[in-house]
Tab-separated table of C-alpha atoms in Angstrom:
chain	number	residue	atom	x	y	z
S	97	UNK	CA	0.000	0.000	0.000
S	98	UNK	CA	0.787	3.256	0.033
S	99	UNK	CA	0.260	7.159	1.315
S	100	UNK	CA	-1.508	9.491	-1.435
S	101	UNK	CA	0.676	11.372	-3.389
S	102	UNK	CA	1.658	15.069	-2.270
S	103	UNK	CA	1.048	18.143	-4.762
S	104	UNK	CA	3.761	18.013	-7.039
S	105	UNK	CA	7.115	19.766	-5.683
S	106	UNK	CA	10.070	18.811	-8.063
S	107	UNK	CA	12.075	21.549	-8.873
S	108	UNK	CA	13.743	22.911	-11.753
S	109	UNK	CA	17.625	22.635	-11.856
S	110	UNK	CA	18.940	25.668	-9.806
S	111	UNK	CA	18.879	28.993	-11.388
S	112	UNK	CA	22.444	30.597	-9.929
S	113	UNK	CA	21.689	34.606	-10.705
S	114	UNK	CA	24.262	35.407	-7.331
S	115	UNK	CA	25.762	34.331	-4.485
S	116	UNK	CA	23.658	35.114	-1.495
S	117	UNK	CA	25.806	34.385	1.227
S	118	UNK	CA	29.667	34.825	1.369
S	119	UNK	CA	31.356	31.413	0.469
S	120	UNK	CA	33.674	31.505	3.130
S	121	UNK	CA	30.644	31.816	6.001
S	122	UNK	CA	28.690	28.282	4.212
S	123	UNK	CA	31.745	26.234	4.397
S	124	UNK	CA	32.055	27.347	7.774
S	125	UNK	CA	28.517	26.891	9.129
S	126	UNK	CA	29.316	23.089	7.136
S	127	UNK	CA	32.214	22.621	9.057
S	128	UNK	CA	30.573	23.278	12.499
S	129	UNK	CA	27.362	21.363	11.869
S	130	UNK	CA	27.015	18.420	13.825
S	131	UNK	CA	26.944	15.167	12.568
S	132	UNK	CA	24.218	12.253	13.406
S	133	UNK	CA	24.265	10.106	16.189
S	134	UNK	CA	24.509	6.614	16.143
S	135	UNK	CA	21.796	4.863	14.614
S	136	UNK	CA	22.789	1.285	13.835
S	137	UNK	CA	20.073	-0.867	13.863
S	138	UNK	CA	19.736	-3.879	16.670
S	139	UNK	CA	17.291	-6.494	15.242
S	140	UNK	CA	15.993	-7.565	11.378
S	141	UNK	CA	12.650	-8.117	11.514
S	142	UNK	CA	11.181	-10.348	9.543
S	143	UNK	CA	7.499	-9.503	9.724
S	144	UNK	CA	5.707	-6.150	9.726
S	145	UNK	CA	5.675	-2.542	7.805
S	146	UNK	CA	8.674	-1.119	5.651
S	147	UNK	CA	8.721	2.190	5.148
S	148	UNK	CA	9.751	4.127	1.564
S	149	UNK	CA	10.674	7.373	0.881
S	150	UNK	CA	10.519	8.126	-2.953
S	151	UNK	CA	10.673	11.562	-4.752
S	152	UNK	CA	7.726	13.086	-6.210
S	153	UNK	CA	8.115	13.816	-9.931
S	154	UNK	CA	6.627	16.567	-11.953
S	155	UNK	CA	3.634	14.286	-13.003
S	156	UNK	CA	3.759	11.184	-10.015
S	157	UNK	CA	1.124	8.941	-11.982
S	158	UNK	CA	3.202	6.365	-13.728
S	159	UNK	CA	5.753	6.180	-11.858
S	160	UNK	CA	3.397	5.581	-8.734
S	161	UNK	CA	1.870	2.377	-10.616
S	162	UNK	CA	5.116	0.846	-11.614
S	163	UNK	CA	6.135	1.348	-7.549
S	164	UNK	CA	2.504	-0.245	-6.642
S	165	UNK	CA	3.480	-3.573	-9.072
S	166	UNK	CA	7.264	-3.526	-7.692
S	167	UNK	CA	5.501	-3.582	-4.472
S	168	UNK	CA	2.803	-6.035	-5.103
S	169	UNK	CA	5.287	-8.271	-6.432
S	170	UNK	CA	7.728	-8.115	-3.336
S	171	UNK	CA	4.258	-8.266	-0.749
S	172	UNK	CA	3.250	-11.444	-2.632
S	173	UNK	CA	7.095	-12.957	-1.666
S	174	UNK	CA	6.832	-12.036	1.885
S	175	UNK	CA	3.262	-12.848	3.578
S	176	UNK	CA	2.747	-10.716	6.582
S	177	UNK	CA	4.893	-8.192	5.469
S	178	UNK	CA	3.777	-4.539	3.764
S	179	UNK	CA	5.338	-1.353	2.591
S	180	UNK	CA	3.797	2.090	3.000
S	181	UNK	CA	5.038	4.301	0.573
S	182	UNK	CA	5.471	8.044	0.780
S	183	UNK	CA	6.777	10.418	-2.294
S	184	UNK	CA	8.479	13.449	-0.696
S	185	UNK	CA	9.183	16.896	-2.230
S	186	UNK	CA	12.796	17.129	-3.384
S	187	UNK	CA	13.274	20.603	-2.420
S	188	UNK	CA	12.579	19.779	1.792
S	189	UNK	CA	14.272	16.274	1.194
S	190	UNK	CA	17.330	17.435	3.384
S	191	UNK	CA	15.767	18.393	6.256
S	192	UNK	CA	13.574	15.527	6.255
S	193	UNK	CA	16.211	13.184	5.598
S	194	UNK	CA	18.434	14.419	8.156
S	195	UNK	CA	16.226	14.460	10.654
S	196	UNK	CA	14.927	10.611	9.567
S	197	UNK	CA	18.972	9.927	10.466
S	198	UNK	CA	18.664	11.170	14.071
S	199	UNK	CA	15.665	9.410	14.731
S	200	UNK	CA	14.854	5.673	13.384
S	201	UNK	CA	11.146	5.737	14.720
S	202	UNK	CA	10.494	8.244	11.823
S	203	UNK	CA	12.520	7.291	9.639
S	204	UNK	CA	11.734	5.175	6.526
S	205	UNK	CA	13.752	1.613	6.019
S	206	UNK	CA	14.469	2.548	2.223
S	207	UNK	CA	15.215	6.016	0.115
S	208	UNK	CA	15.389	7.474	-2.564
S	209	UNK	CA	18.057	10.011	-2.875
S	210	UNK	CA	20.361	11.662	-5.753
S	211	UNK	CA	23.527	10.523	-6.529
S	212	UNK	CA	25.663	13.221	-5.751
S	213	UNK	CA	24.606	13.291	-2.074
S	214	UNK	CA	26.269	9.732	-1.289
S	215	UNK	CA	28.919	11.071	0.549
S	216	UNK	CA	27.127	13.131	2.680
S	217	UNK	CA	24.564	10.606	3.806
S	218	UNK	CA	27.299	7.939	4.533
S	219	UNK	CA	29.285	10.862	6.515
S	220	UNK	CA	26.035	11.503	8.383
S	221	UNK	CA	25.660	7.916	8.997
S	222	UNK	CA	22.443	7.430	7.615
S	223	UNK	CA	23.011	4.865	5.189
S	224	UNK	CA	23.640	0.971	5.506
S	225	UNK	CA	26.793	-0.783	3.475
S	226	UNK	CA	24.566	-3.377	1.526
S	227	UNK	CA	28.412	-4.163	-0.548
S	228	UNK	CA	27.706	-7.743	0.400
S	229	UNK	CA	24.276	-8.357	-0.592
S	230	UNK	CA	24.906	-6.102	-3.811
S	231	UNK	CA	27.982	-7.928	-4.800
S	232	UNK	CA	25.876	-11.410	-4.330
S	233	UNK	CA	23.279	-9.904	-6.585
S	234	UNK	CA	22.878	-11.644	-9.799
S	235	UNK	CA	21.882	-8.608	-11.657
S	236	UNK	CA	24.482	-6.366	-10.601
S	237	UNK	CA	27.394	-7.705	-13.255
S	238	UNK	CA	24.966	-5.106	-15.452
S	239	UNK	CA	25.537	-1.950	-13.480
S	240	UNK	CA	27.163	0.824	-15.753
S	241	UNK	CA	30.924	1.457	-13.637
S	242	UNK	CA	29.853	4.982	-12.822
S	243	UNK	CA	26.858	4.033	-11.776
S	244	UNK	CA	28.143	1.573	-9.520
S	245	UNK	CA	30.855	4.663	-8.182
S	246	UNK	CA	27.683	6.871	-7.703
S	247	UNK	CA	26.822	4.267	-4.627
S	248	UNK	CA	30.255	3.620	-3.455
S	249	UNK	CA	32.406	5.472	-0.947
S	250	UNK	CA	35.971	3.935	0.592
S	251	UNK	CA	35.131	0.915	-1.561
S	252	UNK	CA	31.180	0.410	0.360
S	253	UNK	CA	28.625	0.068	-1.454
S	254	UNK	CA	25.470	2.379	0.162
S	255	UNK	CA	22.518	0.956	-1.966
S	256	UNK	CA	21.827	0.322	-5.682
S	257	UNK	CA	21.783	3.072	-8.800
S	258	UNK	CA	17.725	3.552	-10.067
S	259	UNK	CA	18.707	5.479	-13.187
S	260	UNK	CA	21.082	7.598	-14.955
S	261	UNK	CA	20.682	11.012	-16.817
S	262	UNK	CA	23.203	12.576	-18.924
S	263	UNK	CA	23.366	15.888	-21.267
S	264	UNK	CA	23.854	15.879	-25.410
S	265	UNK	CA	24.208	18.065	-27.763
S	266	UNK	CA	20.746	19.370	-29.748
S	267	UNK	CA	20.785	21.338	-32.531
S	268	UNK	CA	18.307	23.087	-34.871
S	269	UNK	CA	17.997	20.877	-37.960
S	270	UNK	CA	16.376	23.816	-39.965
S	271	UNK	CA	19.020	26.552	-39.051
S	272	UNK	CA	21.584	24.181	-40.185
S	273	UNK	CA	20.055	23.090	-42.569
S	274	UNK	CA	19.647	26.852	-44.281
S	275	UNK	CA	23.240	27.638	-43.564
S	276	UNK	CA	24.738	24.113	-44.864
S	277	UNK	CA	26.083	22.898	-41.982
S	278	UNK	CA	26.826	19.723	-40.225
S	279	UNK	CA	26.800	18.845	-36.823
S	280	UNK	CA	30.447	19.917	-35.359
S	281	UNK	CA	32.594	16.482	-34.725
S	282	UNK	CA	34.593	18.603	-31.996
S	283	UNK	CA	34.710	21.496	-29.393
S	284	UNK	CA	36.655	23.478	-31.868
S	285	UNK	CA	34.365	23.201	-34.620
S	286	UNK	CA	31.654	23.601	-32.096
S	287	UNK	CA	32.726	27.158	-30.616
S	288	UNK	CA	33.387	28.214	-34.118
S	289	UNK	CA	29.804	26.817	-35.875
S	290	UNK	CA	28.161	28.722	-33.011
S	291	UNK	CA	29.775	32.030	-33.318
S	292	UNK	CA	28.851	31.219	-37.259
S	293	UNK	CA	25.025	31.017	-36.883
S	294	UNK	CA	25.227	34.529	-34.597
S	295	UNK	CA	26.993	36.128	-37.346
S	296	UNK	CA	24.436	34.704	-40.015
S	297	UNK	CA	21.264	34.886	-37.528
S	298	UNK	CA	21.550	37.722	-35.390
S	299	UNK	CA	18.258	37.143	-33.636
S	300	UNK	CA	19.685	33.564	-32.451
S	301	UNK	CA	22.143	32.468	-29.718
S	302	UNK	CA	24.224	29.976	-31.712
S	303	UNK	CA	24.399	27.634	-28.540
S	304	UNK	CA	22.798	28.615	-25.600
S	305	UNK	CA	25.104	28.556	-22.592
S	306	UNK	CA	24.442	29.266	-18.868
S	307	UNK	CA	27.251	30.947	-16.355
S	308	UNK	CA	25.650	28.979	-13.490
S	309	UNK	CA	25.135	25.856	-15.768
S	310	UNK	CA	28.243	23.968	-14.037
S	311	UNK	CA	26.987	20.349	-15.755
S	312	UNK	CA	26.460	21.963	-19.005
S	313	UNK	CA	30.229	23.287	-18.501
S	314	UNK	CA	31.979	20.556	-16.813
S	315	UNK	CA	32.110	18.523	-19.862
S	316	UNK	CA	34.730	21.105	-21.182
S	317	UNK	CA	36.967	20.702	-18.519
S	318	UNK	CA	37.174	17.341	-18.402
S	319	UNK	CA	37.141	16.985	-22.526
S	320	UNK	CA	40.141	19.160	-22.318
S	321	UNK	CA	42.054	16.741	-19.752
S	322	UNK	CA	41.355	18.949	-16.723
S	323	UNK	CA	39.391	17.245	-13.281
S	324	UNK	CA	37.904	18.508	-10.729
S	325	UNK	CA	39.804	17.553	-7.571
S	326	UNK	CA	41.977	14.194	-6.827
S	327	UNK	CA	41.749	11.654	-4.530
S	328	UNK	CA	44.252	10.349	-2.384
S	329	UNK	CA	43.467	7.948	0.621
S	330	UNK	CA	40.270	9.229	0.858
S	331	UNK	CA	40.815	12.997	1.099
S	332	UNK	CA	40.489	15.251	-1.870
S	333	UNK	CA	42.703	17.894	-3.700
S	334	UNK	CA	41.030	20.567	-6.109
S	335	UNK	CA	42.271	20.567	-9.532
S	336	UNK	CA	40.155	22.928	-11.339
S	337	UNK	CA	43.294	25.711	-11.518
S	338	UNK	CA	45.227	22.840	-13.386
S	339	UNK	CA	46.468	23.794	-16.808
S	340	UNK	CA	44.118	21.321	-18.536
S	341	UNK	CA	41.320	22.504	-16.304
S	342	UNK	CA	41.830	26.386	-17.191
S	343	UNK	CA	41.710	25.023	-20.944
S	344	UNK	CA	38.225	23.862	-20.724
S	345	UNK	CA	37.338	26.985	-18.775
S	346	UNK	CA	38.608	29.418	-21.519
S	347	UNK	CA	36.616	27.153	-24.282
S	348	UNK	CA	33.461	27.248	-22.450
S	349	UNK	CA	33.587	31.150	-21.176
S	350	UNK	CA	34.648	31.924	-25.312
S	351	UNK	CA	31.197	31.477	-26.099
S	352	UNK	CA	29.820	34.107	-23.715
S	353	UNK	CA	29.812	37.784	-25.671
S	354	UNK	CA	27.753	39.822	-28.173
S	355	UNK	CA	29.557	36.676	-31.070
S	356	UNK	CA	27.319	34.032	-29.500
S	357	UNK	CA	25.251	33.971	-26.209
S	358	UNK	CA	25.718	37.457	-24.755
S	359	UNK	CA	27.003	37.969	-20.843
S	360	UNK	CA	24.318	40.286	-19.527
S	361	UNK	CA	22.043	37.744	-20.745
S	362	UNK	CA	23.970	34.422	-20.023
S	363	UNK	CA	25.941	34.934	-17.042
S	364	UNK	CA	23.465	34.186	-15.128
S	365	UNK	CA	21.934	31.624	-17.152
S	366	UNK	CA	21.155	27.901	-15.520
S	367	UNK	CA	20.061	24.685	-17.428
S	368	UNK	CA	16.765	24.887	-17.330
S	369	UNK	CA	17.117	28.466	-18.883
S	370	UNK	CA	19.356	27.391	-21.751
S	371	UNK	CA	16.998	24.292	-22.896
S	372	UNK	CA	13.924	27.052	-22.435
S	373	UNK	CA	16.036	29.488	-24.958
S	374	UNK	CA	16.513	26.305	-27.195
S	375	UNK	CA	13.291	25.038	-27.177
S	376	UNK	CA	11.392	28.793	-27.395
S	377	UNK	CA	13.416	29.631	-30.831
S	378	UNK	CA	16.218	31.398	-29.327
S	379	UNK	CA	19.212	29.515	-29.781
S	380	UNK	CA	20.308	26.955	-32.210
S	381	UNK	CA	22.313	24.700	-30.120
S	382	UNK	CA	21.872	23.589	-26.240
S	383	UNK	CA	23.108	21.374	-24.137
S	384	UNK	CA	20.468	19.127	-22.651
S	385	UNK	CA	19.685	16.012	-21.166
S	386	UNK	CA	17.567	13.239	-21.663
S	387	UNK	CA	14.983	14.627	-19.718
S	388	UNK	CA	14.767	18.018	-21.350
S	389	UNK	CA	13.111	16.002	-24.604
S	390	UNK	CA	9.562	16.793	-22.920
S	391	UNK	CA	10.123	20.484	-22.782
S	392	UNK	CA	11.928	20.495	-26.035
S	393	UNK	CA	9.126	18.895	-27.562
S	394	UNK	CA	6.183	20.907	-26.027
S	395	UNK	CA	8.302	24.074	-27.342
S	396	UNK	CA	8.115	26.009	-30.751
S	397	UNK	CA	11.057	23.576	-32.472
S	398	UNK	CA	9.531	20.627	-32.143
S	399	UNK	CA	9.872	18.765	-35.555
S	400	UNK	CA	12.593	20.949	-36.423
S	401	UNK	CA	15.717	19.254	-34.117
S	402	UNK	CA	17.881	16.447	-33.710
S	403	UNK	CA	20.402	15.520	-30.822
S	404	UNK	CA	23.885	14.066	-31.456
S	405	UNK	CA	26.544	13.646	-28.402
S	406	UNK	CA	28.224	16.422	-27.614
S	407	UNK	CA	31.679	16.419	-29.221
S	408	UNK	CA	35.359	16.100	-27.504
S	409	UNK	CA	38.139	17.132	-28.193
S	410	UNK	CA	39.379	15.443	-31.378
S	411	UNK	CA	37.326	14.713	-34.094
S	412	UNK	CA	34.856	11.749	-33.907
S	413	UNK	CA	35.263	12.173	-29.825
S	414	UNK	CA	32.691	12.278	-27.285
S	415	UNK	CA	33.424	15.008	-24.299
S	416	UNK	CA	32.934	13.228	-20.725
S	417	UNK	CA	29.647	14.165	-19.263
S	418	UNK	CA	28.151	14.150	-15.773
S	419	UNK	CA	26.385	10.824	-14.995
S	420	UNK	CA	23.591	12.148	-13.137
S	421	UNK	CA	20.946	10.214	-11.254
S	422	UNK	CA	19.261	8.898	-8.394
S	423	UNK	CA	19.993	5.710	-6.270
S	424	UNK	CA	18.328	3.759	-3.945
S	425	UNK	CA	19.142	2.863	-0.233
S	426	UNK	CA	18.730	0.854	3.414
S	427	UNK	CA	19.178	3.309	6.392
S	428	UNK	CA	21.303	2.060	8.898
S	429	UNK	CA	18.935	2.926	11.234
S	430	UNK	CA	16.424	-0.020	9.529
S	431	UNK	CA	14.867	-2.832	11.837
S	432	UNK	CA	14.071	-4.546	8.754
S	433	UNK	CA	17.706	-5.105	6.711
S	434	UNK	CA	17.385	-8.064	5.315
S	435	UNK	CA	13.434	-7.160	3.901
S	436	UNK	CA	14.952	-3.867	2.858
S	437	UNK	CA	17.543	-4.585	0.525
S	438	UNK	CA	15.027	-7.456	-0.843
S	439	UNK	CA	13.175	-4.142	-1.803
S	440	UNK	CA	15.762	-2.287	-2.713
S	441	UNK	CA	16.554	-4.869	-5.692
S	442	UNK	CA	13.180	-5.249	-5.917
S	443	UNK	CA	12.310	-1.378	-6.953
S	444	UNK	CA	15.893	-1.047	-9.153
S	445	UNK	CA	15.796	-4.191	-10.220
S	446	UNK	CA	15.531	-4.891	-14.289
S	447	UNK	CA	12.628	-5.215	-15.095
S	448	UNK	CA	11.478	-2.098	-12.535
S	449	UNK	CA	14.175	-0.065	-14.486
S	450	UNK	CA	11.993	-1.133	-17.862
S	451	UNK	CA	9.137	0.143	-16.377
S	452	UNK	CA	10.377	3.176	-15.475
S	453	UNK	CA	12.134	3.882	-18.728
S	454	UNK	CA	8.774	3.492	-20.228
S	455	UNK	CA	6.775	5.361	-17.757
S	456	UNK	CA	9.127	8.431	-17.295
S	457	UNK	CA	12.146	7.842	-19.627
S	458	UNK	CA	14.547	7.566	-16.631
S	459	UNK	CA	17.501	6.050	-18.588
S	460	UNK	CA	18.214	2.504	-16.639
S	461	UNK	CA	21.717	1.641	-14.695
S	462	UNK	CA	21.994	-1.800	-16.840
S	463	UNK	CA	23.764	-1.629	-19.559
S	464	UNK	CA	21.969	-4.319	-21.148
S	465	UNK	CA	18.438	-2.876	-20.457
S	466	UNK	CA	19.566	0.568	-21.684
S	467	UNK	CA	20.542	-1.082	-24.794
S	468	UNK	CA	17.251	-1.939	-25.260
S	469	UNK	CA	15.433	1.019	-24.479
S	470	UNK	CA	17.695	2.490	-26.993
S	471	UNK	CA	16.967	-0.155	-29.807
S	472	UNK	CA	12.882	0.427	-28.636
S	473	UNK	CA	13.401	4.486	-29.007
S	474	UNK	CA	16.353	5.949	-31.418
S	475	UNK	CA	15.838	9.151	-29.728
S	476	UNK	CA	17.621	7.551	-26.936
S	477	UNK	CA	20.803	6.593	-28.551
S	478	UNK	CA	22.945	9.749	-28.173
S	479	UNK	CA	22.544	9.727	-24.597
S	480	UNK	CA	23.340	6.073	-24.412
S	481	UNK	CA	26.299	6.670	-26.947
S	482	UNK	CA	27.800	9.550	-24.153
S	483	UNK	CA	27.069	6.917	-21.612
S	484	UNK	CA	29.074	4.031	-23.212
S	485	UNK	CA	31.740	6.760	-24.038
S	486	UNK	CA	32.340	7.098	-20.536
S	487	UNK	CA	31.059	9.604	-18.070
S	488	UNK	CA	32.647	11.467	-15.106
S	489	UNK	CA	31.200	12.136	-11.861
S	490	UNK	CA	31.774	14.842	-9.036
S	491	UNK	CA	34.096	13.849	-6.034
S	492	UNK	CA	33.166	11.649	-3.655
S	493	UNK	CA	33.411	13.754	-0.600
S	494	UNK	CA	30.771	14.776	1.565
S	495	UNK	CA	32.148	18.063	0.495
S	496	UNK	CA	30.020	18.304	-2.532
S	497	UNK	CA	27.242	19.705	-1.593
S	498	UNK	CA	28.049	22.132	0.470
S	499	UNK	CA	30.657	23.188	-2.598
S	500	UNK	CA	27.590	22.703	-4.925
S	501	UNK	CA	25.447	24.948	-2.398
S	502	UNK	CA	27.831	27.844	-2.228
S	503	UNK	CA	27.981	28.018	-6.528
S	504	UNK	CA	31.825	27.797	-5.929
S	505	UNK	CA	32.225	26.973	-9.542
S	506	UNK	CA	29.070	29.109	-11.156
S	507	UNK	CA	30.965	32.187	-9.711
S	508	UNK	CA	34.242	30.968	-11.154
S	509	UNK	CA	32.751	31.019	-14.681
S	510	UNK	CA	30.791	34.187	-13.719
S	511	UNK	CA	33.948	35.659	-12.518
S	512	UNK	CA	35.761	35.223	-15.842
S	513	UNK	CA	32.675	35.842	-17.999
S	514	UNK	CA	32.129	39.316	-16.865
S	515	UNK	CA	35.809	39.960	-16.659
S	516	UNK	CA	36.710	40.423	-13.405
S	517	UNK	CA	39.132	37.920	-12.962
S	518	UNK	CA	40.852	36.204	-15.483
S	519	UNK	CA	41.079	32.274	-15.912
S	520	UNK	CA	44.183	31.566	-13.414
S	521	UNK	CA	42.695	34.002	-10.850
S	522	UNK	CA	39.109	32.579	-10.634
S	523	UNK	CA	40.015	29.213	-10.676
S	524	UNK	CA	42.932	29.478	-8.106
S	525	UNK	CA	40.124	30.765	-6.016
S	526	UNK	CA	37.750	28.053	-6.541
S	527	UNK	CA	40.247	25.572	-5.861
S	528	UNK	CA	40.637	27.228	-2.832
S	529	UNK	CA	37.406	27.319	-1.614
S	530	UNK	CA	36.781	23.882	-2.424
S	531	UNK	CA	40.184	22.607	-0.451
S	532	UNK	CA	38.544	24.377	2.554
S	533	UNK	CA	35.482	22.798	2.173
S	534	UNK	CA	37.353	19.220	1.538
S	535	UNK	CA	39.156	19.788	4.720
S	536	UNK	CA	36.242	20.991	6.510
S	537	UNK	CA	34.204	17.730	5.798
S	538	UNK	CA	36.489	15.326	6.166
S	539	UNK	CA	36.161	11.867	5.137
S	540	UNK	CA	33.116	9.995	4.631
């Protein structure tokens, strides 16, 4: 069974306009928060309620029934055993979910929570290592690498991936079709195409590119040879002031000016604004996801647009790109383990990852399943080309968020876009403020 849905509460990717708090006083108030208590579990029931916390989408209804038949399907294993599920806003999930570590009677035995905020929840302690059960798993030979590094942390395993989402590269068919072009086989060729189509189409951004779009950007860093930060024993080192690093930087901020996607407009552009400028008739070129195809579609270019990977480096190459994503897990906290991680495959199991590809076009975590959703819908196959090209992910370090949370990197880009520093100064201050952050959190 299961609790009725809440009003709808997903949010749109972050729109970064400013900071709104100094840096320097976040990663201190991180530093000085508290971390959970102790909430390891002391029995495994095998009878009774589990509890699930799953996020509400934009439009709940089919992914709700494909959770009812995962759930039917587990109830009808275990006799005298249910599961109450509950779909939770994403924007209040932190304060829920923290507080669920603190206290087990409230909390829920299984969650659903993005893939960047693994290190944090194992730092808090709120998450069980299920490496044992996961590694017995018959199904779990399948599991893309990086989406098998999205639930690992010191080499445990903290539940199992649900899906994947990654960005490509679309482009107005029509424009470049009137102009003769073809779709540009590197970052080069892309810079310069897109600076072409503003020259030609004044009215048009030639890609439309956000200041505070840092997974639209990253794949320019890391397509030029440049990382984020490095790991050593666990601890992290920022990178992004590397030479390779400040490459990718001065590609992506080249295509911010009156030539292509102008500053007092861009700067302060986030994803969802550059796939709304894409999909409204403004630009020619975005970078979206995946899950942008609904809004792309519903927009004033449907018909008139393809999508292609978005191109590395050298010619033929496919740039890195974030593996985003949610994954499921067991809080530590659960009196239910061994029914919980039952459920856990259960809910991101195959054939529950079919389902959901087909409900909501979540991309699945099996390679051999997302081969098949791409062979069922050719739309698909860019993404799932960028996926088998290998993606990159964001460190492992309960730093993250509180790095992601303070727009250390949108006001690196913003600082060079609008001039005020230049490439080697803004990123020698971002790695700064993300070393203090590293050493602030600590390890997992």
């Amino acid at each position: 069974m299961k609790l009725p849905a809440r009003p709808s509460a997903r949010p749109s990717f972050r729109l970064f306009a400013r900071l709104v708090a100094p840096v320097a006083a976040v990663l201190l108030a991180a530093a000085c928060a508290p971390r959970t208590s102790d909430t390891t579990a002391t029995e495994d029931a095998t009878t009774g309620t589990l509890r699930v916390w799953l996020f509400q989408e934009v439009a709940n209804g089919p992914k709700e029934r494909v959770v009812d038949r995962a759930v039917a399907a587990f109830e009808k294993r275990h006799p005298g055993v249910g599961v109450r599920v509950e779909y939770i806003p994403v924007d209040t999930r932190a304060q829920r979910v923290r507080a669920a570590f603190n206290d087990p009677a409230s909390a829920p035995d299984v969650m659903e929570y993005g893939n960047t905020d693994t290190a944090g929840h194992v730092r808090d302690g709120g998450l069980a290592d299920i490496g044992a059960e996961f590694g017995a798993w018959d199904e779990a030979g399948d599991t893309d690498p990086t989406a098998r590094a999205s639930v690992t942390v010191d080499g445990k395993v903290y539940g199992a991936p649900l899906f994947v989402g990654v960005r490509a590269l679309y482009y107005r068919t029509d424009v470049f079709g009137e102009l003769g072009l073809t779709p540009p086989r590197t970052q080069t060729e892309l810079i310069a195409t897109a600076k072409r189509i503003r020259q030609e189409k004044p009215g048009l951004y030639g890609i439309a590119v956000g200041g505070a779009y840092t997974y639209g950007a990253l794949p320019f860093l890391w397509a030029a040879g440049g990382d984020l930060a490095t790991e050593r024993d666990g601890g992290y080192t920022a990178t992004v002031d590397g030479a390779a690093a400040r490459k990718g930087i001065t590609d992506y901020t080249s295509l911010f000016g009156d030539d292509n996607c102008p500053a007092a407009t861009c700067a302060s552009m986030g994803g969802n604004a550059t796939v709304t400028a894409f999909a409204s008739g403004k630009a020619a070129m975005a970078i979206g996801g995946d899950f942008s195809r609904a809004a792309v579609e519903a927009g004033a270019v449907k018909g008139r647009y393809a999508v292609v990977p978005l191109p590395g480096a050298t010619p033929g190459s496919i740039a890195p790109a974030f593996a985003g994503g949610n994954n499921l897990g067991v809080l530590r906290g659960s009196s239910h383990r061994t029914l919980a991680v039952d459920l856990v495959k259960t809910l991101a199991g195959k054939r529950a990852q079919r389902e959901l590809f087909d409900a909501m076009g979540f991309l699945p975590t099996f390679t051999d399943v997302r081969a098949e959703a791409a062979r069922k819908r050719p739309f698909v196959k860019p993404f799932t080309d960028t996926l088998s090209a290998g993606t990159r992910f964001v460190p492992a370090s309960p730093a993250w968020g509180e790095i992601d949370a303070s727009l250390v990197l949108p006001t690196m880009f913003q600082e060079v876009i609008s001039g005020r520093k230049d490439v080697a100064a803004a990123s020698r201050d971002a790695a700064a403020k993300m070393n203090a952050a590293f050493a602030a959190a600590g390890r997992p």
